[in-house]
Coordinates of C-alpha atoms in Angstrom, one line a residue:
M923 CA -91.4 -93.5 -91.2
P924 CA -94.9 -95.1 -91.6
T925 CA -95.9 -96.4 -95.0
L926 CA -99.2 -97.7 -96.4
A927 CA -99.7 -99.9 -99.3
F928 CA -102.5 -98.7 -101.6
V929 CA -104.0 -101.6 -103.6
D930 CA -106.1 -101.7 -106.7
N931 CA -106.6 -104.4 -109.3
D932 CA -103.0 -104.5 -110.7
F933 CA -101.1 -101.9 -108.7
V934 CA -99.5 -102.0 -105.3
A935 CA -97.3 -99.1 -104.3
P936 CA -95.9 -98.4 -100.9
V937 CA -96.8 -94.7 -100.4
P938 CA -95.4 -92.7 -97.5
L939 CA -98.1 -91.0 -95.5
V940 CA -95.8 -88.1 -94.6
R941 CA -92.5 -86.9 -95.9
P942 CA -90.6 -84.1 -94.2
G943 CA -92.6 -81.0 -95.0
I944 CA -95.1 -82.9 -97.3
A945 CA -98.3 -84.8 -96.4
M946 CA -100.1 -87.0 -98.9
L947 CA -103.8 -87.6 -99.2
R948 CA -105.2 -90.2 -101.7
V949 CA -108.0 -88.6 -103.7
H950 CA -108.8 -91.7 -105.7
D951 CA -107.1 -94.9 -107.0
E952 CA -104.7 -93.0 -109.3
L953 CA -104.4 -89.5 -107.8
W954 CA -102.7 -88.1 -104.6
R955 CA -102.8 -84.6 -103.3
L956 CA -99.6 -83.3 -101.7
T957 CA -99.8 -80.6 -99.1
R958 CA -97.6 -78.8 -96.6
P959 CA -98.4 -79.7 -92.9
D960 CA -100.3 -76.4 -92.6
G961 CA -102.7 -77.5 -95.4
D962 CA -101.3 -75.5 -98.3
V963 CA -101.7 -77.6 -101.5
L964 CA -98.4 -78.2 -103.3
G965 CA -99.8 -80.2 -106.1
Y966 CA -100.9 -83.6 -107.3
I967 CA -99.4 -86.9 -108.4
E968 CA -101.3 -89.0 -110.9
R969 CA -100.6 -92.6 -111.9
F970 CA -101.1 -93.5 -115.5
D971 CA -100.4 -96.6 -117.6
D972 CA -97.5 -96.7 -120.0
P973 CA -96.8 -99.7 -122.3
R974 CA -93.6 -100.2 -120.3
G975 CA -95.2 -100.0 -116.9
D976 CA -96.8 -97.6 -114.4
R977 CA -95.8 -93.9 -114.6
F978 CA -96.3 -91.0 -112.2
R979 CA -97.0 -87.5 -113.3
A980 CA -96.3 -84.6 -110.8
K981 CA -98.2 -81.5 -111.4
R982 CA -98.7 -78.2 -109.7
L983 CA -101.8 -76.0 -110.0
N984 CA -101.1 -72.5 -111.4
A985 CA -104.1 -70.6 -109.9
M986 CA -103.5 -67.5 -112.0
R987 CA -103.8 -69.4 -115.3
R988 CA -106.3 -71.9 -114.0
R989 CA -104.3 -74.8 -115.3
F990 CA -101.8 -77.5 -114.2
L991 CA -98.1 -77.2 -114.8
V992 CA -96.5 -80.6 -115.3
L993 CA -93.3 -80.8 -113.3
G994 CA -92.3 -84.2 -114.7
E995 CA -93.1 -87.8 -115.4
F996 CA -91.4 -90.5 -113.3
W997 CA -91.1 -94.3 -113.1
S998 CA -91.4 -94.2 -109.3
I999 CA -93.8 -92.4 -107.0
D1000 CA -90.9 -91.5 -104.7
D1001 CA -89.2 -89.6 -107.5
A1002 CA -92.5 -87.7 -108.3
I1003 CA -92.8 -86.8 -104.6
D1004 CA -89.2 -85.6 -104.4
C1005 CA -89.7 -83.1 -107.2
F1006 CA -92.1 -81.2 -104.8
R1007 CA -89.4 -81.1 -102.2
F1008 CA -87.1 -79.1 -104.4
N1009 CA -89.6 -77.1 -106.4

């Protein structure tokens, strides 16, 4: 599976371009959009700083309420991506 390393000042993360049933698009340095191959948006993953290291927040847009539902916070981007596979 192809991977791509996204780099900013302090952060290097190997981020898969595609997972089975999920495609990722980097929106900016700390935000990725996850979609199905047909283009339907599953949600977003944002990276944020924690005193103990980088954290990743997985969130899904609830269109009816016009807000995001946080699915979880994770120490690895892989775990954050996986929560969309089972949700």
